[in-house]
Amino acid sequence: MNQKNRTARITVGAEVSKHTVSPYLFGNFIEDIDDHMPAMLAYPLRNMDFEEEDADGDGVSGPWRPLGFGKHTRYALEPAARGHGGHSQRIRLFNKDRCAAGIGQAIEAKGDALYRLRIIARATREIAKLRVMLVDPAAGETLASVELELSSHRWQKLGGTLRAARSCARAELQVWAEPLPASEWEDSASTGYVWFDHVSLLPEQETGLLKREVFEMTRELNCGILRLGGNYISLYHWEDFVGPAELRPNYVNEAWEEAGQVHKYFGTDEFVSLCRLLGVEPQICVNMGTGTAEEAAAWVEYCNGDVATPMGALRAANGYPEPYGVRYWEVGNEMYGPWQAGVCTPEQYAESYLEFAEAMKAKDPSILLLGCGTARDSLAPGWNRKVLELAGPAMDFLTLHIYQGRNFFPIDAGTPGPERFRAMTAYSEAAGSLFSEIETLIGERDELKHVKLAVTEWNTMYFPNPDLPNAHTLEAAVANACMLNEMMRRSEIVRIANFSDLVNGWVGGCIRVGDNYERMKRAGWSGREEVVFGTATYHLLRMYAGRRPHRLVETSVECGTFDAGASSLPVRFDGLPKLDVVSCLSEAGDAVIVYIANRSLDGAELICDLSAWTASGTATVRELAGPDCESRNTVFEPEHLREEVRLESLRDGCLATKLSPHSVCVLEIPLDAKLNRIG
């Protein structure tokens, strides 16, 4: 790039790839980690089944608190019993106190929402009814109220609706047990008891159990494929999470310290149903860590078997008679990692993989299997070669998890910004080298040449996370654009990619709910816990996938270069082009799409030459840019960064435009398909 005028040139040639760019390269990823599930799902209450322990000794489970003024009222968690899935919350009221008692939990109430209330409870005859209220504690105001008759000592399902008179960020749901008049009963060993097994609210506006805004934003991603997986899968037994939700057991999410409970309201049926509503393919990772081949095979049969099979019959009994037809099945999650339940050697993994593959394919021979590879050879030297050698012929894909950051570059919170920016945006070069390395391994043996790559987790990772919100910045989006460009360039072998994560979660969910992106602050610090917004990378993913690229088009680039600095990888990071570019043809052949990541902190003039095509008229230019590479969206400025669209005219088959510093740009140039030679 000429330093004086900083003009770059992109020339789009006429050659078109024979292979397609898979729509599954824009996939996404759901896992039960941190606040991913609570942030994603529409339920405003936590701990709906009282599975959390009584941490503060008040006799009440987790985030619930005791309500009432009775001097003798007693609160306790009761162990599991027939008819409910875990703890129940027990309250005993005494006649001599002459008052009601109950439980409450803080929520944000929305005035435009009609909430469906569901309670499973039982009581002795002295408790005649429940009064459920949405209140504003600070104002002493009741926002909504409903009475429910409670008439059985057996578990009883109760329901109703609540609509708040107005929105209230600091509301509370209160469930009061109201006893008969004191004259109608006396204290004895078996009077005045009420048990709650389940209390939930679900806004009528939810779709697929997701918050309305989260669902709409996810649909706009056009992600193609959605993965259910992560570390927790190595401790997840799928049969515990199908069927009536209130009968599903509660157990601790063992994958991370203090991770809480596995979220039992989003199991297989809910995951597949969400995928169908979004119009994307479901991708399931099975439990190899603590599970068995038989368990995985039963999961395949549950999803794909007809009603004549045992598991197909179970699915039908749960309300889903038609087979799901889940095609993509991942066998184990990061089994090379010392943090993983069931960590093993490559030889052990290959042996187990073959056992799983045989059992799973016996249930449905049409499924495609993804075997576990690694992007970090230092963790398990020779893993990919050994796994491919021993089990590769039985695989359809080898998986990689790629998190660029301190694992590969000597950067931390003290690294100067420009140095860190260069390192982060250069990592796609290392990914390309890794793809080539594995492609060489595959090409060495004829029986492996059908194997493709699936990058089933990828994102930026800072220091390596989670102290700072860098993963949500414009810099992260530029780095992620470079990764997408590289995966598109290598789309002959890279066919699936799942961005990590969809909502909140560990590294940097592209959709954010609330203020927990500031990981060193207590959630709720902003007072805007329910604000839903997209990170810079969310806008990048939507901008890329929304163009629906179909085939690669040859492209050459003339621009300046940069050096990324030292790395622990055997890859050179000097003389790299400042512009990372890939061009594609639309499926209809009516547009060329040019994806450009500007890996420079400077802007540039750009000439895009399309003279090899019959291109004329007006091009659409979409740009993701900001005043600084560390700019990001927050609960206070949720739209600070977003895709900006402008129109530019072509002249003599060329488009002249400007690139902002540290930006991502997508050019959409219309073609006359009849006048162009399309490969």
XYZ file of C-alpha atoms in Angstrom:
679
model
C 0.000 0.000 0.000
C 1.498 3.305 -1.023
C 2.155 5.206 2.202
C 1.483 8.528 0.526
C -2.003 7.853 -0.790
C -2.614 4.511 0.919
C -4.458 3.089 -2.074
C -5.118 -0.643 -2.240
C -6.345 -2.647 -5.202
C -8.425 -5.823 -5.285
C -8.775 -7.641 -8.592
C -11.576 -10.175 -8.868
C -10.748 -12.773 -11.519
C -13.055 -14.965 -13.590
C -12.178 -18.382 -12.132
C -14.820 -19.884 -9.864
C -14.304 -22.834 -7.505
C -15.975 -26.157 -8.263
C -16.727 -26.679 -4.561
C -19.263 -24.632 -2.636
C -18.825 -22.473 0.434
C -20.794 -24.363 3.070
C -23.545 -22.366 4.828
C -22.508 -24.290 7.949
C -19.334 -22.165 8.199
C -21.517 -19.556 9.900
C -22.783 -21.952 12.579
C -23.190 -21.211 16.243
C -22.931 -22.981 19.560
C -25.087 -23.523 22.666
C -23.672 -24.899 25.913
C -24.665 -24.973 29.547
C -21.918 -22.766 30.951
C -21.930 -19.761 33.263
C -25.070 -17.729 32.522
C -25.561 -18.944 28.942
C -28.843 -20.778 29.537
C -30.431 -18.282 31.986
C -29.507 -15.393 29.680
C -30.819 -17.149 26.569
C -34.076 -18.592 27.890
C -37.220 -16.553 28.473
C -37.842 -17.697 32.051
C -37.320 -14.626 34.293
C -37.066 -16.721 37.472
C -34.034 -18.700 38.549
C -34.082 -21.972 40.452
C -37.666 -22.763 39.485
C -37.493 -26.234 41.054
C -35.654 -25.344 44.261
C -32.644 -27.443 43.288
C -30.124 -24.968 44.716
C -28.936 -25.428 48.275
C -29.888 -23.199 51.194
C -26.603 -21.298 51.167
C -27.476 -18.621 53.753
C -29.275 -20.785 56.292
C -32.701 -19.126 55.989
C -34.360 -22.409 55.035
C -35.104 -21.260 51.483
C -33.488 -22.460 48.264
C -31.010 -20.311 46.318
C -32.263 -16.905 45.155
C -35.680 -17.274 46.801
C -36.266 -15.512 50.113
C -38.735 -16.201 52.926
C -41.822 -13.998 53.218
C -44.018 -13.475 56.251
C -44.093 -12.166 59.807
C -44.960 -15.325 61.718
C -42.705 -15.796 64.714
C -42.941 -19.584 64.456
C -42.989 -20.068 60.650
C -40.506 -22.711 59.533
C -38.814 -22.989 56.110
C -36.869 -26.021 54.889
C -35.835 -27.926 51.771
C -37.306 -31.380 51.587
C -35.520 -34.255 49.797
C -36.804 -35.694 46.552
C -39.892 -37.892 46.646
C -42.110 -39.589 44.105
C -43.759 -37.153 41.749
C -41.166 -34.429 41.639
C -37.647 -34.091 40.295
C -35.620 -32.705 43.172
C -35.959 -30.681 46.345
C -39.277 -29.159 47.240
C -39.571 -25.995 49.272
C -41.483 -26.687 52.497
C -43.123 -24.052 54.663
C -44.964 -24.690 57.893
C -47.407 -22.059 59.146
C -48.701 -21.980 62.722
C -52.214 -20.981 63.761
C -50.880 -19.039 66.727
C -49.084 -16.634 64.362
C -52.326 -15.656 62.582
C -50.600 -14.774 59.293
C -49.686 -15.956 55.798
C -46.194 -16.976 54.666
C -44.472 -17.565 51.361
C -41.432 -17.096 49.169
C -40.257 -14.325 46.858
C -37.665 -13.729 44.155
C -36.456 -10.522 42.513
C -37.164 -10.230 38.787
C -37.504 -7.551 36.143
C -41.189 -7.220 35.270
C -42.115 -6.014 31.805
C -45.333 -4.108 31.413
C -45.930 -5.336 27.852
C -45.650 -9.025 28.791
C -48.420 -11.442 29.654
C -46.776 -14.001 31.940
C -47.990 -17.576 32.071
C -47.759 -18.728 35.676
C -47.182 -22.391 36.527
C -46.972 -23.857 40.013
C -46.720 -27.434 41.263
C -47.625 -27.575 44.938
C -49.388 -29.546 47.635
C -50.636 -28.653 51.093
C -52.500 -29.761 54.175
C -56.158 -28.738 54.375
C -55.394 -25.627 56.427
C -53.818 -23.926 53.386
C -56.818 -23.005 51.267
C -55.289 -20.903 48.532
C -52.203 -19.267 47.082
C -51.949 -15.601 46.290
C -49.320 -14.837 43.618
C -48.258 -11.226 43.209
C -45.874 -9.090 41.194
C -44.895 -6.189 43.415
C -42.647 -3.156 43.381
C -41.059 -3.462 46.859
C -39.548 0.026 46.788
C -42.893 1.688 46.040
C -44.992 -0.736 48.065
C -47.167 -1.243 44.969
C -48.856 -4.396 43.714
C -48.391 -4.614 39.932
C -50.411 -7.808 39.360
C -52.112 -10.464 41.445
C -53.920 -13.786 41.010
C -55.475 -16.268 43.453
C -55.145 -20.032 42.961
C -57.134 -22.645 44.827
C -54.961 -25.264 46.501
C -57.047 -28.295 47.401
C -54.879 -31.412 47.562
C -52.335 -33.102 49.763
C -51.030 -34.658 46.537
C -49.009 -32.710 43.984
C -51.321 -30.370 42.087
C -50.565 -28.409 38.901
C -51.843 -24.855 39.063
C -51.791 -22.164 36.419
C -52.817 -18.620 35.690
C -51.621 -15.394 34.091
C -50.112 -12.158 35.344
C -49.704 -8.851 33.528
C -47.811 -6.108 35.332
C -49.479 -2.710 35.436
C -46.152 -1.241 34.368
C -42.544 -2.238 33.857
C -40.361 -2.457 36.928
C -36.658 -3.289 36.869
C -36.627 -4.182 40.578
C -39.865 -6.119 40.934
C -40.450 -9.252 42.999
C -42.595 -12.303 42.406
C -44.242 -13.306 45.669
C -46.093 -16.581 46.299
C -48.115 -16.468 49.501
C -49.780 -19.434 51.191
C -52.930 -18.152 52.876
C -54.353 -20.312 55.711
C -57.941 -20.750 56.772
C -59.235 -18.403 59.469
C -57.683 -19.233 62.821
C -61.034 -20.359 64.190
C -61.175 -23.240 61.707
C -57.980 -25.057 62.684
C -55.594 -25.659 65.519
C -51.875 -26.329 65.612
C -50.912 -30.001 65.615
C -48.189 -32.185 64.179
C -49.804 -32.333 60.716
C -51.288 -28.898 60.109
C -50.290 -25.808 58.180
C -47.861 -27.330 55.682
C -47.359 -26.255 52.070
C -44.800 -27.598 49.610
C -43.677 -25.951 46.360
C -42.019 -28.176 43.774
C -42.062 -25.753 40.843
C -42.799 -22.057 40.344
C -42.274 -20.460 36.934
C -43.261 -17.533 34.768
C -42.956 -17.614 31.005
C -43.786 -14.532 28.927
C -46.295 -15.215 26.174
C -43.938 -13.569 23.655
C -41.250 -16.284 23.929
C -40.357 -18.385 20.890
C -38.693 -21.765 21.300
C -38.348 -20.927 25.018
C -35.937 -18.117 24.087
C -36.343 -14.493 25.022
C -38.146 -12.796 22.167
C -35.210 -10.501 21.365
C -32.687 -13.352 21.552
C -34.726 -15.507 19.175
C -35.125 -12.713 16.625
C -31.431 -11.842 16.776
C -30.459 -15.506 16.414
C -32.716 -15.919 13.396
C -31.034 -12.933 11.754
C -27.656 -14.706 12.036
C -28.593 -17.249 9.308
C -26.222 -19.568 11.123
C -27.004 -22.722 9.108
C -26.146 -25.158 11.896
C -26.373 -25.016 15.690
C -24.210 -27.135 17.984
C -25.150 -28.477 21.401
C -21.950 -29.373 23.222
C -19.117 -28.138 25.405
C -17.355 -29.465 28.496
C -20.602 -30.190 30.318
C -21.517 -32.792 27.683
C -18.823 -35.094 29.109
C -20.973 -35.300 32.249
C -24.408 -35.118 30.604
C -26.791 -38.041 30.369
C -29.393 -37.136 27.783
C -32.179 -39.412 29.054
C -32.381 -37.308 32.211
C -33.397 -34.297 30.100
C -36.335 -35.520 28.037
C -39.941 -35.950 29.037
C -41.954 -33.771 31.447
C -39.604 -31.082 32.681
C -40.817 -31.222 36.276
C -39.869 -34.896 36.449
C -36.368 -34.366 35.114
C -33.773 -34.737 37.862
C -31.625 -31.909 39.117
C -27.893 -32.327 39.240
C -24.852 -30.177 39.578
C -23.066 -28.985 36.463
C -19.741 -30.635 37.272
C -17.770 -29.219 34.351
C -16.803 -25.987 36.116
C -16.385 -24.861 39.696
C -19.539 -23.296 41.158
C -21.370 -23.662 37.836
C -24.726 -24.335 39.495
C -27.215 -26.847 38.182
C -27.582 -28.280 34.697
C -30.486 -26.390 33.158
C -33.086 -29.118 32.820
C -35.597 -27.063 30.826
C -33.515 -27.146 27.640
C -32.936 -30.768 26.661
C -32.927 -32.641 23.375
C -36.544 -31.957 22.416
C -36.250 -28.254 23.133
C -32.928 -27.993 21.266
C -34.214 -29.698 18.118
C -37.463 -27.714 18.256
C -35.459 -24.480 18.405
C -33.362 -25.549 15.417
C -36.524 -26.224 13.410
C -37.961 -22.822 14.311
C -34.702 -21.178 13.219
C -34.479 -23.259 10.032
C -31.003 -24.600 10.902
C -29.458 -28.053 11.233
C -29.037 -29.480 14.737
C -25.562 -30.762 15.634
C -25.211 -32.844 18.806
C -22.045 -33.726 20.714
C -22.362 -36.994 22.652
C -20.939 -37.830 26.059
C -17.756 -39.866 25.735
C -16.331 -38.672 29.049
C -18.688 -40.483 31.427
C -21.100 -41.968 28.911
C -21.102 -45.176 26.913
C -21.480 -46.180 23.285
C -24.858 -47.705 24.135
C -26.015 -44.420 25.653
C -24.918 -42.485 22.554
C -26.615 -45.007 20.267
C -29.847 -44.687 22.254
C -29.622 -40.892 21.784
C -29.368 -41.383 18.012
C -32.381 -43.713 18.118
C -34.344 -41.225 20.231
C -33.722 -38.518 17.645
C -33.967 -40.528 14.440
C -35.739 -43.826 15.156
C -39.343 -44.427 14.129
C -42.047 -45.166 16.663
C -41.456 -48.917 16.331
C -38.055 -48.547 18.062
C -37.829 -48.321 21.872
C -36.338 -44.829 21.899
C -38.529 -43.640 19.029
C -41.521 -44.770 21.053
C -40.205 -42.802 24.038
C -39.869 -39.696 21.885
C -43.433 -40.171 20.640
C -44.662 -40.610 24.212
C -42.985 -37.292 25.021
C -45.073 -35.620 22.323
C -42.827 -35.838 19.239
C -43.983 -38.712 16.990
C -41.994 -37.714 13.890
C -38.260 -38.571 13.824
C -35.999 -35.547 14.090
C -33.487 -36.672 11.462
C -30.424 -35.242 13.247
C -27.544 -35.836 10.810
C -24.464 -34.378 12.519
C -23.114 -36.154 15.609
C -19.878 -35.205 17.348
C -18.191 -37.988 19.332
C -16.683 -36.459 22.461
C -15.678 -32.923 23.375
C -11.964 -31.998 23.709
C -11.052 -35.479 24.924
C -7.353 -34.560 24.740
C -7.710 -31.848 27.400
C -6.695 -32.386 31.051
C -9.726 -30.270 32.063
C -12.096 -32.731 30.399
C -13.948 -35.492 32.249
C -12.653 -38.705 30.681
C -9.462 -37.212 29.227
C -7.589 -39.888 27.304
C -4.669 -40.644 24.988
C -5.149 -40.600 21.208
C -4.970 -44.392 21.185
C -7.683 -44.649 23.831
C -9.806 -42.091 22.038
C -9.537 -43.921 18.712
C -10.532 -47.209 20.334
C -13.551 -45.633 22.024
C -14.484 -43.685 18.900
C -14.720 -46.872 16.827
C -16.945 -48.445 19.489
C -19.212 -45.377 19.556
C -19.286 -45.105 15.767
C -20.321 -48.729 15.301
C -23.109 -48.473 17.875
C -24.407 -45.125 16.619
C -24.323 -46.068 12.924
C -26.184 -49.293 13.739
C -29.112 -47.104 14.804
C -28.931 -44.829 11.741
C -26.354 -45.509 8.995
C -27.064 -42.140 7.363
C -25.655 -39.988 10.175
C -22.379 -38.099 9.771
C -19.805 -38.476 12.551
C -17.342 -35.862 13.774
C -14.203 -37.175 15.484
C -12.189 -35.190 18.018
C -9.048 -33.448 16.750
C -6.990 -30.719 18.374
C -5.613 -27.336 17.358
C -3.064 -27.436 20.218
C -0.632 -30.244 19.544
C 1.362 -29.292 22.643
C -1.453 -30.668 24.819
C -1.289 -34.113 23.228
C 1.625 -34.399 20.781
C 0.752 -36.342 17.650
C -2.962 -36.535 18.529
C -4.334 -35.723 15.066
C -1.988 -38.078 13.223
C -2.633 -40.975 15.587
C -6.407 -40.506 15.724
C -6.654 -40.276 11.947
C -4.416 -43.301 11.511
C -6.443 -45.495 13.891
C -10.007 -44.201 13.457
C -10.007 -41.751 10.535
C -11.590 -44.100 7.975
C -14.709 -44.245 10.186
C -14.950 -40.440 10.463
C -16.700 -37.926 8.242
C -15.110 -34.906 9.927
C -12.194 -34.159 12.245
C -13.010 -31.371 14.701
C -10.848 -28.481 15.881
C -11.395 -25.879 18.595
C -9.570 -22.655 17.776
C -9.292 -19.796 20.269
C -6.699 -17.291 19.144
C -4.932 -15.355 21.854
C -2.272 -15.876 24.514
C -2.141 -19.592 23.798
C -0.183 -18.615 20.683
C 1.094 -15.038 21.119
C 2.919 -13.482 24.116
C 0.188 -10.896 24.753
C -1.562 -9.911 27.972
C -3.448 -6.983 29.469
C -0.244 -4.920 29.500
C 0.585 -5.402 25.815
C 0.427 -2.108 23.860
C -2.773 -1.862 21.826
C -1.220 -1.762 18.330
C 0.960 -4.803 19.101
C -2.008 -6.758 20.425
C -4.165 -5.761 17.431
C -1.567 -7.050 14.974
C -1.233 -10.355 16.833
C -4.961 -10.982 17.148
C -5.762 -10.192 13.523
C -2.838 -12.307 12.286
C -3.954 -15.538 13.937
C -5.977 -16.646 10.924
C -2.620 -17.260 9.239
C -1.870 -19.869 11.916
C -5.289 -21.430 11.387
C -4.560 -21.697 7.683
C -1.266 -23.417 8.433
C -3.072 -25.890 10.717
C -5.659 -26.618 8.026
C -2.844 -27.351 5.565
C -1.093 -29.612 8.051
C -4.201 -31.731 8.588
C -5.040 -31.699 4.892
C -1.593 -33.206 4.297
C -2.278 -35.944 6.880
C -5.579 -36.729 5.190
C -4.026 -36.744 1.747
C -1.403 -39.319 2.744
C -3.940 -42.159 2.757
C -6.678 -42.902 0.240
C -9.059 -44.161 2.935
C -8.968 -40.705 4.580
C -9.594 -38.504 1.568
C -13.304 -38.202 2.336
C -12.588 -36.622 5.757
C -13.371 -32.913 6.114
C -12.695 -30.426 8.919
C -15.215 -28.981 11.360
C -14.110 -26.076 13.586
C -16.771 -26.771 16.197
C -15.645 -23.988 18.553
C -13.854 -20.790 17.626
C -13.514 -17.219 18.868
C -10.947 -14.760 20.122
C -9.554 -15.434 23.577
C -7.846 -12.746 25.630
C -5.322 -13.260 28.440
C -6.726 -16.037 27.943
C -10.031 -14.664 29.368
C -12.171 -13.771 31.342
C -10.939 -10.663 33.174
C -11.566 -8.039 30.499
C -14.333 -7.592 27.918
C -11.911 -7.515 24.969
C -13.756 -10.359 23.253
C -16.605 -7.927 22.528
C -14.552 -5.198 20.843
C -14.225 -4.115 17.233
C -10.693 -5.564 17.330
C -12.167 -8.979 18.141
C -14.631 -8.612 15.262
C -11.815 -7.833 12.811
C -9.874 -10.869 14.072
C -12.988 -13.024 13.742
C -13.575 -11.726 10.219
C -10.067 -12.883 9.314
C -10.912 -16.342 10.675
C -14.106 -16.484 8.622
C -12.191 -15.381 5.537
C -9.624 -18.121 6.085
C -12.285 -20.769 6.581
C -14.046 -19.644 3.404
C -10.740 -19.728 1.508
C -10.251 -23.285 2.755
C -13.882 -24.279 2.308
C -12.976 -27.274 0.160
C -11.894 -28.983 3.377
C -13.424 -26.788 6.141
C -17.165 -27.441 5.980
C -18.521 -26.655 9.467
C -17.669 -23.924 11.983
C -19.481 -23.045 15.218
C -18.842 -19.643 16.767
C -18.486 -19.848 20.573
C -20.916 -18.884 22.118
C -24.383 -17.803 21.068
C -25.446 -15.968 24.257
C -23.214 -14.716 27.103
C -21.274 -17.738 28.359
C -17.547 -18.142 28.710
C -15.429 -16.478 26.040
C -17.631 -13.907 24.423
C -21.152 -14.784 23.328
C -22.056 -12.762 20.248
C -25.463 -11.917 21.744
C -25.323 -10.279 25.151
C -28.049 -10.161 27.782
C -27.321 -7.796 30.638
C -24.004 -6.544 31.950
C -22.074 -9.742 32.719
C -19.550 -8.962 29.957
C -17.712 -7.023 32.680
C -16.538 -10.257 34.209
C -14.878 -8.754 37.277
C -18.072 -6.980 38.368
C -21.089 -8.529 40.034
C -23.875 -9.133 37.502
C -26.546 -6.463 37.809
C -24.102 -3.639 38.528
C -25.581 -1.540 35.706
C -29.225 -1.885 36.693
C -29.904 -3.037 33.118
C -29.827 -6.806 33.434
C -32.428 -7.385 30.707
C -30.922 -5.256 27.919
C -30.300 -7.524 24.901
C -27.772 -6.430 22.285
C -25.288 -7.684 19.741
C -21.516 -7.435 20.098
C -19.376 -6.213 17.218
C -18.877 -9.861 16.239
C -22.651 -10.414 16.201
C -22.960 -7.718 13.547
C -20.004 -9.235 11.694
C -21.558 -12.728 11.653
C -24.911 -11.399 10.485
C -23.258 -9.294 7.790
C -21.244 -12.254 6.466
C -23.865 -15.016 6.552
C -26.597 -12.715 5.292
C -24.895 -12.474 1.907
C -25.108 -16.276 1.480
C -21.803 -16.844 -0.419
C -21.865 -19.914 -2.652
C -18.576 -20.393 -4.545
C -15.113 -18.853 -4.284
C -13.879 -16.470 -6.953
C -10.167 -15.983 -7.605
C -8.896 -12.755 -6.073
C -5.602 -10.876 -5.973
C -4.746 -8.062 -3.584
C -2.199 -5.257 -3.772
C -1.747 -3.542 -0.416
C 0.766 -2.815 2.306
C 2.102 -5.400 4.731
C 2.743 -5.722 8.466
C 4.604 -7.914 10.934
C 2.631 -9.549 13.752
C 5.546 -10.194 16.079
C 6.753 -13.254 17.969
C 4.703 -16.427 18.261
C 5.035 -19.874 19.807
C 3.908 -21.398 16.521
C 6.185 -22.621 13.699
C 4.595 -20.069 11.379
C 6.040 -16.812 10.071
C 3.983 -13.744 10.812
C 5.947 -11.144 8.850
C 5.072 -9.549 5.527
C 1.343 -10.158 6.022
C -1.124 -8.234 3.835
C -2.961 -5.506 5.689
C -6.134 -6.421 3.848
C -7.451 -9.954 4.315
C -9.762 -10.555 1.349
C -11.901 -13.360 -0.020
C -14.420 -13.120 -2.875
C -17.437 -15.298 -3.553
C -20.210 -15.698 -6.092
C -23.836 -15.822 -5.043
C -25.798 -19.022 -5.682
C -27.873 -17.404 -8.428
C -24.736 -16.012 -10.053
C -26.184 -12.508 -9.853
C -23.642 -10.947 -7.507
C -19.991 -11.020 -6.499
C -19.427 -10.604 -2.766
C -16.042 -9.327 -1.591
C -15.241 -9.753 2.109
C -12.507 -7.413 3.405
C -10.939 -7.266 6.858
C -8.704 -4.225 7.288
C -5.907 -5.437 9.590
C -4.466 -1.949 9.774
C -5.045 0.874 12.241
C -5.127 3.211 9.214
C -7.830 3.772 6.637
C -7.301 3.274 2.912
C -8.584 4.180 -0.504
C -9.704 1.063 -2.356
C -10.146 0.170 -5.991
C -12.005 -3.094 -6.626
C -11.542 -4.219 -10.221
C -14.342 -6.418 -11.592
C -13.535 -6.006 -15.262
C -13.418 -9.818 -15.632
C -17.175 -9.727 -15.043
C -20.053 -7.775 -16.502
C -20.590 -5.598 -13.461
C -22.255 -2.233 -13.606
C -24.736 -0.066 -11.785
C -24.719 0.313 -8.023
C -22.886 -1.776 -5.442
C -23.913 -2.161 -1.827
C -21.128 -1.462 0.660
C -21.599 -2.772 4.199
C -19.083 -1.703 6.807
C -18.487 -2.445 10.475
C -16.263 0.309 11.842
C -15.750 2.509 14.878
C -13.658 5.318 16.281
C -11.214 2.941 17.974
C -10.349 -0.739 17.660
C -11.326 -1.169 21.326
C -14.789 0.303 20.762
C -17.595 -2.000 21.861
C -21.301 -2.155 22.516
C -22.528 -2.042 26.117
C -25.826 -2.021 28.000
C -25.547 1.772 27.953
C -24.660 2.012 24.246
C -26.016 -1.202 22.696
C -25.952 0.239 19.155
C -22.584 2.003 19.316
C -21.174 -0.414 16.718
C -23.323 -1.848 13.977
C -23.315 -2.512 10.252
C -23.578 0.665 8.192
C -24.804 0.428 4.592
C -24.129 2.746 1.682
C -24.447 2.579 -2.101
C -21.549 3.207 -4.493
C -21.597 3.474 -8.299
C -19.309 1.374 -10.505
C -17.362 2.970 -13.319
C -15.730 1.011 -16.124
C -16.119 -2.218 -14.178
C -14.421 -0.812 -11.067
C -15.651 0.224 -7.667
C -13.839 2.994 -5.803
C -14.534 3.286 -2.098
C -12.898 4.011 1.238
C -12.010 1.577 3.990
C -12.122 2.788 7.574
C -9.290 1.878 9.955
C -9.594 -1.457 11.804
C -12.820 -2.317 9.997
C -14.673 -5.054 8.170
C -16.263 -4.328 4.818
C -18.463 -6.415 2.520
C -18.960 -5.357 -1.073
C -21.986 -6.723 -2.905
C -21.640 -6.089 -6.634
C -24.603 -6.964 -8.889
C -23.968 -8.965 -12.071
C -25.925 -9.783 -15.150
C -25.799 -13.574 -14.817
C -26.665 -14.079 -18.494
C -23.602 -12.155 -19.610
C -21.120 -13.731 -17.240
C -19.333 -17.049 -17.490
C -20.096 -18.829 -14.243
C -17.999 -21.841 -13.249
